[in-house]
């Protein structure tokens, strides 16, 4: 993560972390001098109460913080929406910002199958709280790779896959990015334009140089397939390419299987290295297998790839921070050497991952009944989102809101990329207490039958009153 850990071949790291050691050591010594002075003054006025000594000591009250120069950072473009929402006292407020599933009643959902798995874990008195290995829970890793690559995956059978448990999808992307920055010859990663807002930051801080490829065409509200092929076709050979495995965030636009096939052929012919981000397996179509097709096609050709998996959405384990990084390689020997290096990335970063979330996932994935129950609950979540799409679309049509809103029912996954501009979004937040990201993305999972009319009113007012 920071410059002192980079290997000889690695990139120089981000400017955010580079501070000259002389300036930090001098500010440290003057800070410790100030602390000592404050202590001496405090001891000299021992008879008075501690509060007296603080207020009676003008120097300590006025001493600058060693962090006085720190400028306030902006809120996160996605998680900051929840911060703003929480401060709003309106009874009509509606959070369509973060991609987190809510029930028809607008409540967060803990899956039944997760409750059962947790109960099993609690009842099992043989379980202990020892550290996991650096790479995490072995069962979890094996089952996660199988879930996304398929039970019959030749790469798994040939031991060509290394999987490490990471801190959800974000942590998996970060560990993968750090590994690439240390050990891969091409340090440019191409991400789609637009993409999940955190990608640029994750990969830049990992030490990669981030470029974009065309992905979305606002005019058609669909895939800019030609632009995508051109941009990947002119990327330097060997460059890393970030692909959303399914349910592209924020656009909800995925390539068709035929288009995936063309992307695969182009990338393999130019030796571009795929890095899949799979944060929504099962959420797009309701089927875990259907949503893994893009990844499985790339794995089936025998080529190499990286893959970040998250269980935040599809198992509702958001706050448990449970995910996995898998790297599919050419041989078992390379896979085991790569794993040894992943351990060297992880150990100084967070040592080893937490045990609880991974144990829940492993319990569900290894028990046929629990697994089946999960797929049913997952399908129900996907179906509710799809039904929200239809309700919102019908409601806007019934109201006669100007514009073609068919993209609401065509887009895939958790989000609708509405096409509303930042001014319209700001208007909807101010006048209607509806919270969403400024790029016009709404989380369909945050909507319910009860709130569709309110959202319809707001969108109607925004498009008719704000240019
Ligand atoms: N990839 C994508 C494409 C993604 O949308 C998210 C989360 C993640 C990775 C990371 O999820 P994790 O919780 O680390 O497993 N997206 C939602 C939440 C967030 O921004 O953190 C969102 O877009 O609302």
Short mmCIF file of C-alpha atoms and ligand atoms in Angstrom, two decimals:
data_model
loop_
_atom_site.label_atom_id
_atom_site.label_comp_id
_atom_site.label_asym_id
_atom_site.label_seq_id
_atom_site.Cartn_x
_atom_site.Cartn_y
_atom_site.Cartn_z
CA UNK A 1 0.00 0.00 0.00
CA UNK A 2 2.67 2.50 0.85
CA UNK A 3 5.90 3.28 -1.00
CA UNK A 4 8.24 1.54 1.40
CA UNK A 5 6.75 -1.85 0.50
CA UNK A 6 7.24 -1.63 -3.25
CA UNK A 7 9.57 -4.22 -4.71
CA UNK A 8 12.42 -3.07 -6.98
CA UNK A 9 10.33 -3.55 -10.10
CA UNK A 10 7.25 -1.87 -8.73
CA UNK A 11 5.83 1.44 -9.61
CA UNK A 12 6.43 4.46 -7.49
CA UNK A 13 3.34 4.87 -5.41
CA UNK A 14 0.68 7.51 -5.20
CA UNK A 15 1.59 11.06 -4.21
CA UNK A 16 -1.05 10.91 -1.46
CA UNK A 17 1.24 8.84 0.70
CA UNK A 18 4.59 10.32 -0.18
CA UNK A 19 5.75 12.82 2.37
CA UNK A 20 9.39 13.74 2.81
CA UNK A 21 10.76 12.02 5.86
CA UNK A 22 12.70 15.11 6.98
CA UNK A 23 9.60 17.27 7.19
CA UNK A 24 7.62 14.62 9.03
CA UNK A 25 10.41 14.00 11.53
CA UNK A 26 10.85 17.72 12.24
CA UNK A 27 7.14 18.20 12.77
CA UNK A 28 7.24 15.15 15.01
CA UNK A 29 10.01 16.58 17.22
CA UNK A 30 8.38 19.99 17.51
CA UNK A 31 5.11 18.26 18.34
CA UNK A 32 6.73 16.22 21.06
CA UNK A 33 8.45 19.36 22.40
CA UNK A 34 5.07 21.01 22.65
CA UNK A 35 3.67 17.98 24.43
CA UNK A 36 6.54 18.05 26.95
CA UNK A 37 6.10 21.78 27.54
CA UNK A 38 2.42 21.26 28.17
CA UNK A 39 3.24 18.52 30.67
CA UNK A 40 5.76 20.74 32.51
CA UNK A 41 3.20 23.54 32.74
CA UNK A 42 0.59 21.13 33.96
CA UNK A 43 2.87 19.80 36.72
CA UNK A 44 3.76 23.35 37.79
CA UNK A 45 0.11 24.15 38.46
CA UNK A 46 -0.71 20.87 40.14
CA UNK A 47 -2.75 22.37 42.98
CA UNK A 48 -5.43 23.66 40.65
CA UNK A 49 -8.03 21.38 39.09
CA UNK A 50 -7.26 19.86 35.68
CA UNK A 51 -9.88 22.09 34.04
CA UNK A 52 -8.29 25.18 35.59
CA UNK A 53 -4.91 24.20 34.33
CA UNK A 54 -6.19 23.84 30.78
CA UNK A 55 -7.99 27.16 30.70
CA UNK A 56 -5.20 28.91 32.65
CA UNK A 57 -2.64 27.87 30.11
CA UNK A 58 -3.04 30.04 27.04
CA UNK A 59 -0.25 28.31 25.17
CA UNK A 60 -1.76 24.85 25.41
CA UNK A 61 -5.20 26.15 24.50
CA UNK A 62 -3.81 27.92 21.48
CA UNK A 63 -1.19 25.42 20.42
CA UNK A 64 -1.74 24.38 16.86
CA UNK A 65 -2.61 20.79 16.10
CA UNK A 66 0.08 18.99 14.21
CA UNK A 67 -2.73 18.22 11.79
CA UNK A 68 -3.92 21.82 11.45
CA UNK A 69 -2.87 21.83 7.80
CA UNK A 70 -5.18 18.91 6.96
CA UNK A 71 -7.88 19.99 4.55
CA UNK A 72 -11.36 18.55 4.87
CA UNK A 73 -11.87 15.75 2.36
CA UNK A 74 -15.04 15.44 0.33
CA UNK A 75 -17.68 12.88 1.30
CA UNK A 76 -17.63 9.71 -0.77
CA UNK A 77 -19.88 10.14 -3.84
CA UNK A 78 -21.86 7.00 -2.95
CA UNK A 79 -21.57 6.42 0.81
CA UNK A 80 -21.81 10.20 1.36
CA UNK A 81 -25.37 10.04 0.03
CA UNK A 82 -26.32 7.93 3.06
CA UNK A 83 -24.59 10.45 5.35
CA UNK A 84 -26.74 13.26 3.88
CA UNK A 85 -29.87 11.07 4.04
CA UNK A 86 -29.31 10.32 7.72
CA UNK A 87 -29.23 14.05 8.50
CA UNK A 88 -32.59 14.68 6.80
CA UNK A 89 -35.57 14.69 9.19
CA UNK A 90 -38.31 14.59 6.57
CA UNK A 91 -40.76 11.67 6.98
CA UNK A 92 -40.81 11.37 3.17
CA UNK A 93 -37.08 10.90 2.75
CA UNK A 94 -35.98 8.07 0.50
CA UNK A 95 -32.46 6.66 0.11
CA UNK A 96 -31.85 5.39 -3.42
CA UNK A 97 -28.11 6.01 -3.19
CA UNK A 98 -26.10 3.06 -1.97
CA UNK A 99 -26.69 -0.31 -3.60
CA UNK A 100 -28.18 -2.11 -0.62
CA UNK A 101 -31.26 -4.29 -0.80
CA UNK A 102 -34.39 -3.21 1.08
CA UNK A 103 -37.65 -5.08 1.55
CA UNK A 104 -41.06 -3.86 0.38
CA UNK A 105 -41.26 -2.27 3.83
CA UNK A 106 -38.05 -0.39 3.15
CA UNK A 107 -36.09 -2.41 5.72
CA UNK A 108 -32.63 -4.00 5.35
CA UNK A 109 -32.91 -7.75 4.91
CA UNK A 110 -31.02 -10.52 6.65
CA UNK A 111 -31.61 -13.64 4.58
CA UNK A 112 -33.28 -16.52 6.43
CA UNK A 113 -30.58 -18.84 5.23
CA UNK A 114 -27.95 -16.55 6.76
CA UNK A 115 -29.80 -16.59 10.10
CA UNK A 116 -29.86 -20.40 9.95
CA UNK A 117 -26.18 -20.63 9.11
CA UNK A 118 -25.34 -18.27 11.96
CA UNK A 119 -27.44 -20.37 14.33
CA UNK A 120 -25.56 -23.48 13.27
CA UNK A 121 -22.28 -21.71 13.87
CA UNK A 122 -23.32 -20.50 17.31
CA UNK A 123 -24.51 -23.97 18.30
CA UNK A 124 -21.26 -25.61 17.23
CA UNK A 125 -19.22 -25.52 20.44
CA UNK A 126 -16.16 -26.90 18.68
CA UNK A 127 -15.72 -23.59 16.85
CA UNK A 128 -12.97 -21.32 18.11
CA UNK A 129 -11.83 -17.78 17.40
CA UNK A 130 -8.26 -18.51 16.36
CA UNK A 131 -6.68 -16.48 13.57
CA UNK A 132 -7.46 -17.69 10.09
CA UNK A 133 -4.51 -18.36 7.80
CA UNK A 134 -3.35 -15.30 5.79
CA UNK A 135 -5.34 -16.56 2.79
CA UNK A 136 -8.51 -17.07 4.85
CA UNK A 137 -10.87 -19.99 5.34
CA UNK A 138 -9.92 -22.89 3.06
CA UNK A 139 -13.48 -24.17 2.53
CA UNK A 140 -14.73 -20.70 1.76
CA UNK A 141 -12.02 -20.18 -0.85
CA UNK A 142 -12.61 -23.52 -2.57
CA UNK A 143 -16.39 -23.08 -2.65
CA UNK A 144 -16.19 -19.47 -3.81
CA UNK A 145 -14.05 -20.39 -6.80
CA UNK A 146 -16.48 -23.19 -7.63
CA UNK A 147 -19.48 -20.88 -7.34
CA UNK A 148 -18.22 -18.48 -9.96
CA UNK A 149 -16.14 -20.75 -12.22
CA UNK A 150 -18.57 -23.68 -12.09
CA UNK A 151 -18.35 -27.05 -10.34
CA UNK A 152 -16.86 -28.64 -13.47
CA UNK A 153 -14.23 -25.98 -14.08
CA UNK A 154 -11.07 -27.54 -15.58
CA UNK A 155 -8.97 -24.76 -14.04
CA UNK A 156 -10.12 -25.80 -10.56
CA UNK A 157 -9.64 -29.50 -11.31
CA UNK A 158 -6.13 -28.81 -12.53
CA UNK A 159 -5.30 -26.72 -9.42
CA UNK A 160 -4.60 -23.70 -11.59
CA UNK A 161 -6.68 -21.35 -9.45
CA UNK A 162 -5.51 -19.60 -6.35
CA UNK A 163 -8.21 -18.05 -4.16
CA UNK A 164 -7.68 -15.82 -1.16
CA UNK A 165 -10.42 -14.57 1.14
CA UNK A 166 -10.47 -10.78 1.19
CA UNK A 167 -12.44 -7.90 2.71
CA UNK A 168 -15.44 -8.10 0.41
CA UNK A 169 -15.30 -6.97 -3.22
CA UNK A 170 -13.34 -3.80 -2.53
CA UNK A 171 -10.62 -5.62 -0.59
CA UNK A 172 -10.37 -8.28 -3.31
CA UNK A 173 -9.90 -5.61 -5.98
CA UNK A 174 -7.30 -3.87 -3.85
CA UNK A 175 -5.28 -7.01 -3.14
CA UNK A 176 -5.44 -7.95 -6.83
CA UNK A 177 -4.35 -4.43 -7.80
CA UNK A 178 -1.41 -4.48 -5.37
CA UNK A 179 -0.31 -7.88 -6.65
CA UNK A 180 -0.41 -6.64 -10.25
CA UNK A 181 1.53 -3.49 -9.37
CA UNK A 182 4.29 -5.62 -7.87
CA UNK A 183 4.45 -8.55 -10.24
CA UNK A 184 2.90 -7.77 -13.61
CA UNK A 185 4.83 -6.17 -16.44
CA UNK A 186 2.05 -3.83 -17.63
CA UNK A 187 0.80 -1.45 -14.97
CA UNK A 188 -2.04 0.18 -16.87
CA UNK A 189 -5.57 -0.88 -16.07
CA UNK A 190 -8.48 0.09 -18.33
CA UNK A 191 -11.79 0.62 -16.58
CA UNK A 192 -15.14 1.24 -18.27
CA UNK A 193 -16.45 4.77 -18.70
CA UNK A 194 -18.46 5.15 -16.50
CA UNK A 195 -17.84 2.63 -13.74
CA UNK A 196 -18.26 2.13 -9.99
CA UNK A 197 -16.75 5.30 -8.52
CA UNK A 198 -14.28 3.50 -6.27
CA UNK A 199 -12.44 1.64 -9.05
CA UNK A 200 -10.20 4.57 -9.96
CA UNK A 201 -9.17 5.15 -6.35
CA UNK A 202 -8.63 1.49 -5.52
CA UNK A 203 -6.36 0.85 -8.48
CA UNK A 204 -4.50 4.16 -8.33
CA UNK A 205 -3.66 3.63 -4.68
CA UNK A 206 -2.63 0.06 -5.48
CA UNK A 207 0.02 1.55 -7.76
CA UNK A 208 -1.59 1.05 -11.17
CA UNK A 209 -2.16 3.69 -13.78
CA UNK A 210 -5.84 3.97 -14.63
CA UNK A 211 -7.24 4.64 -18.10
CA UNK A 212 -10.77 4.30 -19.38
CA UNK A 213 -12.43 2.55 -22.29
CA UNK A 214 -15.71 3.64 -23.83
CA UNK A 215 -18.62 1.62 -22.50
CA UNK A 216 -21.89 3.51 -22.37
CA UNK A 217 -23.63 5.57 -25.01
CA UNK A 218 -25.92 8.18 -23.41
CA UNK A 219 -27.71 8.69 -26.73
CA UNK A 220 -28.94 5.11 -26.97
CA UNK A 221 -28.72 4.45 -23.24
CA UNK A 222 -27.03 1.23 -24.29
CA UNK A 223 -23.60 -0.26 -24.81
CA UNK A 224 -21.14 1.65 -26.98
CA UNK A 225 -19.88 -1.62 -28.36
CA UNK A 226 -17.98 -0.09 -31.26
CA UNK A 227 -16.21 2.36 -28.96
CA UNK A 228 -15.39 -0.45 -26.54
CA UNK A 229 -13.84 -2.59 -29.28
CA UNK A 230 -11.85 0.35 -30.63
CA UNK A 231 -10.49 1.34 -27.24
CA UNK A 232 -9.55 -2.17 -26.19
CA UNK A 233 -8.15 -2.72 -29.69
CA UNK A 234 -5.75 0.16 -29.24
CA UNK A 235 -4.79 -0.52 -25.61
CA UNK A 236 -1.15 -1.54 -25.20
CA UNK A 237 -0.64 -5.30 -25.43
CA UNK A 238 -0.80 -6.86 -22.00
CA UNK A 239 -2.81 -4.07 -20.36
CA UNK A 240 -5.20 -5.09 -17.60
CA UNK A 241 -8.91 -4.62 -18.37
CA UNK A 242 -11.51 -4.31 -15.63
CA UNK A 243 -14.78 -5.99 -16.64
CA UNK A 244 -18.01 -6.06 -14.65
CA UNK A 245 -18.98 -9.74 -14.62
CA UNK A 246 -22.68 -8.82 -14.77
CA UNK A 247 -25.10 -6.03 -13.85
CA UNK A 248 -22.71 -3.23 -14.77
CA UNK A 249 -22.67 -0.49 -12.14
CA UNK A 250 -23.89 2.23 -12.64
CA UNK A 251 -25.36 1.75 -16.12
CA UNK A 252 -27.22 -1.57 -15.81
CA UNK A 253 -26.05 -2.28 -19.36
CA UNK A 254 -24.31 -5.62 -20.01
CA UNK A 255 -22.88 -7.01 -23.24
CA UNK A 256 -24.88 -9.86 -24.78
CA UNK A 257 -23.26 -13.29 -24.80
CA UNK A 258 -22.29 -12.77 -28.45
CA UNK A 259 -20.69 -9.47 -27.56
CA UNK A 260 -18.84 -11.06 -24.64
CA UNK A 261 -17.49 -13.60 -27.10
CA UNK A 262 -16.14 -10.83 -29.33
CA UNK A 263 -14.65 -9.03 -26.35
CA UNK A 264 -12.98 -12.27 -25.28
CA UNK A 265 -11.51 -12.91 -28.71
CA UNK A 266 -10.21 -9.38 -29.02
CA UNK A 267 -8.69 -9.39 -25.54
CA UNK A 268 -7.03 -12.76 -25.93
CA UNK A 269 -5.66 -11.82 -29.36
CA UNK A 270 -4.03 -8.72 -27.84
CA UNK A 271 -2.94 -10.46 -24.62
CA UNK A 272 -5.06 -8.09 -22.51
CA UNK A 273 -5.44 -9.42 -18.97
CA UNK A 274 -9.05 -9.60 -17.71
CA UNK A 275 -9.81 -8.54 -14.16
CA UNK A 276 -13.46 -9.35 -13.43
CA UNK A 277 -15.37 -7.54 -10.73
CA UNK A 278 -18.24 -9.79 -9.68
CA UNK A 279 -20.29 -7.92 -7.10
CA UNK A 280 -23.75 -8.98 -8.30
CA UNK A 281 -23.71 -12.69 -9.15
CA UNK A 282 -27.35 -13.81 -9.00
CA UNK A 283 -28.68 -10.28 -8.74
CA UNK A 284 -28.84 -9.66 -12.47
CA UNK A 285 -30.94 -12.59 -13.68
CA UNK A 286 -31.76 -14.33 -10.41
CA UNK A 287 -29.57 -17.25 -11.55
CA UNK A 288 -26.06 -17.71 -10.16
CA UNK A 289 -24.98 -19.71 -13.20
CA UNK A 290 -26.40 -17.35 -15.82
CA UNK A 291 -24.70 -14.37 -14.17
CA UNK A 292 -21.33 -16.16 -14.22
CA UNK A 293 -21.32 -16.80 -17.98
CA UNK A 294 -18.96 -13.95 -18.88
CA UNK A 295 -16.32 -15.15 -16.42
CA UNK A 296 -16.76 -18.82 -17.35
CA UNK A 297 -16.22 -18.10 -21.03
CA UNK A 298 -12.93 -16.43 -20.34
CA UNK A 299 -11.88 -19.23 -18.00
CA UNK A 300 -12.88 -21.88 -20.55
CA UNK A 301 -10.32 -20.74 -23.11
CA UNK A 302 -7.47 -21.72 -20.78
CA UNK A 303 -6.18 -18.14 -20.48
CA UNK A 304 -5.37 -16.30 -17.30
CA UNK A 305 -7.61 -13.88 -15.40
CA UNK A 306 -8.24 -12.21 -12.07
CA UNK A 307 -11.58 -12.19 -10.36
CA UNK A 308 -12.92 -10.26 -7.37
CA UNK A 309 -16.06 -11.68 -5.73
CA UNK A 310 -18.32 -10.02 -3.21
CA UNK A 311 -21.01 -11.57 -1.02
CA UNK A 312 -22.26 -8.16 0.09
CA UNK A 313 -25.28 -8.07 -2.21
CA UNK A 314 -26.08 -11.64 -3.14
CA UNK A 315 -25.96 -12.94 0.45
CA UNK A 316 -26.79 -9.60 2.04
CA UNK A 317 -23.53 -9.74 4.01
CA UNK A 318 -22.63 -6.07 3.41
CA UNK A 319 -21.12 -5.29 6.80
CA UNK A 320 -19.48 -8.68 7.24
CA UNK A 321 -16.97 -7.72 4.52
CA UNK A 322 -16.70 -11.10 2.89
CA UNK A 323 -15.29 -11.68 -0.57
CA UNK A 324 -12.59 -13.48 -2.50
CA UNK A 325 -9.87 -12.83 -5.02
CA UNK A 326 -9.23 -15.69 -7.42
CA UNK A 327 -6.50 -15.78 -10.02
CA UNK A 328 -6.77 -18.38 -12.77
CA UNK A 329 -3.33 -19.30 -14.07
CA UNK A 330 -1.73 -21.51 -16.68
CA UNK A 331 -0.26 -24.10 -14.35
CA UNK A 332 -0.59 -25.34 -10.77
CA UNK A 333 3.00 -24.36 -10.14
CA UNK A 334 2.46 -20.74 -11.13
CA UNK A 335 -0.74 -20.70 -9.08
CA UNK A 336 1.08 -21.78 -5.95
CA UNK A 337 3.87 -19.23 -6.46
CA UNK A 338 1.31 -16.48 -7.07
CA UNK A 339 -0.47 -17.46 -3.87
CA UNK A 340 2.77 -17.15 -1.93
CA UNK A 341 3.06 -13.56 -3.19
CA UNK A 342 -0.58 -12.74 -2.41
CA UNK A 343 0.23 -13.68 1.18
CA UNK A 344 3.03 -11.13 1.16
CA UNK A 345 0.56 -8.48 -0.01
CA UNK A 346 -2.02 -9.37 2.63
CA UNK A 347 0.10 -9.95 5.73
CA UNK A 348 1.34 -6.36 6.14
CA UNK A 349 -2.03 -4.92 5.07
CA UNK A 350 -4.43 -6.59 7.52
CA UNK A 351 -2.64 -9.81 8.47
CA UNK A 352 -5.53 -12.19 7.87
CA UNK A 353 -9.24 -11.85 7.19
CA UNK A 354 -12.16 -12.06 9.65
CA UNK A 355 -13.70 -15.44 10.32
CA UNK A 356 -17.42 -14.87 10.83
CA UNK A 357 -18.70 -13.85 7.39
CA UNK A 358 -16.62 -16.44 5.57
CA UNK A 359 -17.93 -19.13 7.92
CA UNK A 360 -21.51 -18.14 7.10
CA UNK A 361 -20.80 -18.36 3.37
CA UNK A 362 -18.98 -21.68 3.66
CA UNK A 363 -21.81 -23.14 5.77
CA UNK A 364 -24.34 -22.20 3.10
CA UNK A 365 -22.28 -23.21 0.10
CA UNK A 366 -21.41 -26.66 1.40
CA UNK A 367 -24.89 -27.75 2.48
CA UNK A 368 -27.22 -28.68 -0.37
CA UNK A 369 -30.39 -27.64 1.45
CA UNK A 370 -29.02 -24.31 2.62
CA UNK A 371 -27.60 -23.65 -0.83
CA UNK A 372 -31.00 -24.29 -2.45
CA UNK A 373 -32.69 -22.09 0.08
CA UNK A 374 -30.20 -19.32 -0.71
CA UNK A 375 -30.91 -19.52 -4.45
CA UNK A 376 -34.63 -19.13 -3.74
CA UNK A 377 -34.11 -16.08 -1.54
CA UNK A 378 -31.69 -14.61 -4.05
CA UNK A 379 -34.19 -15.04 -6.87
CA UNK A 380 -36.84 -13.36 -4.74
CA UNK A 381 -34.58 -10.32 -4.27
CA UNK A 382 -33.80 -10.16 -8.00
CA UNK A 383 -37.50 -10.51 -8.82
CA UNK A 384 -38.50 -7.73 -6.45
CA UNK A 385 -36.00 -5.42 -8.13
CA UNK A 386 -37.34 -6.34 -11.58
CA UNK A 387 -40.87 -5.73 -10.38
CA UNK A 388 -39.82 -2.27 -9.13
CA UNK A 389 -38.50 -1.52 -12.60
CA UNK A 390 -41.91 -2.31 -14.08
CA UNK A 391 -43.80 -0.36 -11.45
CA UNK A 392 -41.69 2.75 -11.91
CA UNK A 393 -41.83 2.52 -15.69
CA UNK A 394 -45.64 2.07 -15.67
CA UNK A 395 -46.06 4.90 -13.21
CA UNK A 396 -44.02 7.39 -15.28
CA UNK A 397 -45.91 6.38 -18.41
CA UNK A 398 -49.26 6.75 -16.66
CA UNK A 399 -48.27 10.21 -15.51
CA UNK A 400 -47.16 11.16 -19.01
CA UNK A 401 -43.70 12.20 -17.88
CA UNK A 402 -41.86 13.42 -20.96
CA UNK A 403 -39.13 11.09 -22.26
CA UNK A 404 -38.57 7.49 -23.19
CA UNK A 405 -38.24 5.57 -19.94
CA UNK A 406 -37.94 2.11 -21.45
CA UNK A 407 -34.33 1.87 -20.24
CA UNK A 408 -35.76 1.43 -16.73
CA UNK A 409 -37.07 -2.00 -17.71
CA UNK A 410 -34.21 -2.87 -20.06
CA UNK A 411 -31.35 -2.25 -17.66
CA UNK A 412 -30.02 -5.10 -15.55
CA UNK A 413 -29.21 -5.48 -11.88
CA UNK A 414 -29.57 -3.26 -8.89
CA UNK A 415 -29.45 0.16 -10.53
CA UNK A 416 -31.26 2.29 -13.05
CA UNK A 417 -29.08 4.85 -14.77
CA UNK A 418 -31.91 7.30 -15.23
CA UNK A 419 -30.30 9.94 -17.43
CA UNK A 420 -31.28 12.64 -14.91
CA UNK A 421 -28.58 15.31 -14.74
CA UNK A 422 -26.87 16.58 -11.54
CA UNK A 423 -29.15 19.65 -11.36
CA UNK A 424 -32.25 17.48 -11.59
CA UNK A 425 -30.83 15.16 -8.93
CA UNK A 426 -30.10 18.14 -6.63
CA UNK A 427 -33.65 19.40 -7.20
CA UNK A 428 -35.15 16.02 -6.29
CA UNK A 429 -33.09 15.89 -3.12
CA UNK A 430 -33.95 19.44 -2.09
CA UNK A 431 -37.64 19.41 -2.94
CA UNK A 432 -38.56 15.74 -2.53
CA UNK A 433 -35.96 14.41 -0.06
CA UNK A 434 -34.95 11.72 -2.52
CA UNK A 435 -31.29 10.77 -2.19
CA UNK A 436 -29.34 9.33 -5.11
CA UNK A 437 -25.88 9.67 -6.63
CA UNK A 438 -25.36 12.83 -8.67
CA UNK A 439 -24.81 10.84 -11.89
CA UNK A 440 -28.54 10.03 -11.88
CA UNK A 441 -28.19 6.45 -10.67
CA UNK A 442 -30.96 5.08 -8.49
CA UNK A 443 -30.83 1.88 -6.51
CA UNK A 444 -33.98 0.02 -7.51
CA UNK A 445 -33.55 -2.15 -4.42
CA UNK A 446 -34.24 0.89 -2.26
CA UNK A 447 -37.63 1.41 -3.86
CA UNK A 448 -40.98 -0.16 -2.88
CA UNK A 449 -44.57 -0.08 -4.16
CA UNK A 450 -45.31 2.49 -1.48
CA UNK A 451 -42.55 4.88 -2.61
CA UNK A 452 -42.95 4.57 -6.39
CA UNK A 453 -45.59 7.38 -6.55
CA UNK A 454 -43.33 9.78 -4.62
CA UNK A 455 -40.38 9.02 -6.92
CA UNK A 456 -42.62 9.43 -9.98
CA UNK A 457 -43.75 12.87 -8.76
CA UNK A 458 -40.15 13.89 -8.19
CA UNK A 459 -38.88 12.69 -11.58
CA UNK A 460 -41.83 14.31 -13.32
CA UNK A 461 -41.18 17.64 -11.60
CA UNK A 462 -37.44 17.41 -12.27
CA UNK A 463 -37.74 16.78 -16.01
CA UNK A 464 -40.50 19.35 -16.52
CA UNK A 465 -39.04 22.09 -14.31
CA UNK A 466 -35.26 21.69 -14.34
CA UNK A 467 -33.36 21.75 -17.63
N1 LIG B 1 -17.70 -3.64 -7.29
C1 LIG B 1 -18.82 -3.01 -7.72
C2 LIG B 1 -19.10 -2.96 -9.18
C3 LIG B 1 -19.67 -2.45 -6.77
O1 LIG B 1 -20.77 -1.87 -7.21
C4 LIG B 1 -19.37 -2.52 -5.40
C5 LIG B 1 -20.24 -1.88 -4.41
C6 LIG B 1 -18.20 -3.20 -5.03
C7 LIG B 1 -17.39 -3.74 -6.01
C8 LIG B 1 -17.75 -3.35 -3.62
O2 LIG B 1 -18.62 -3.90 -2.75
P1 LIG B 1 -18.15 -4.54 -1.37
O3 LIG B 1 -19.13 -4.05 -0.40
O4 LIG B 1 -16.75 -4.08 -1.08
O5 LIG B 1 -18.18 -6.00 -1.60
N2 LIG B 1 -21.08 -1.00 -4.71
C9 LIG B 1 -22.08 -0.35 -3.87
C10 LIG B 1 -21.62 0.02 -2.51
C11 LIG B 1 -20.40 0.88 -2.46
O6 LIG B 1 -20.28 1.84 -3.21
O7 LIG B 1 -19.54 0.57 -1.62
C12 LIG B 1 -22.68 0.83 -4.62
O8 LIG B 1 -22.25 1.12 -5.76
O9 LIG B 1 -23.62 1.45 -4.10
#
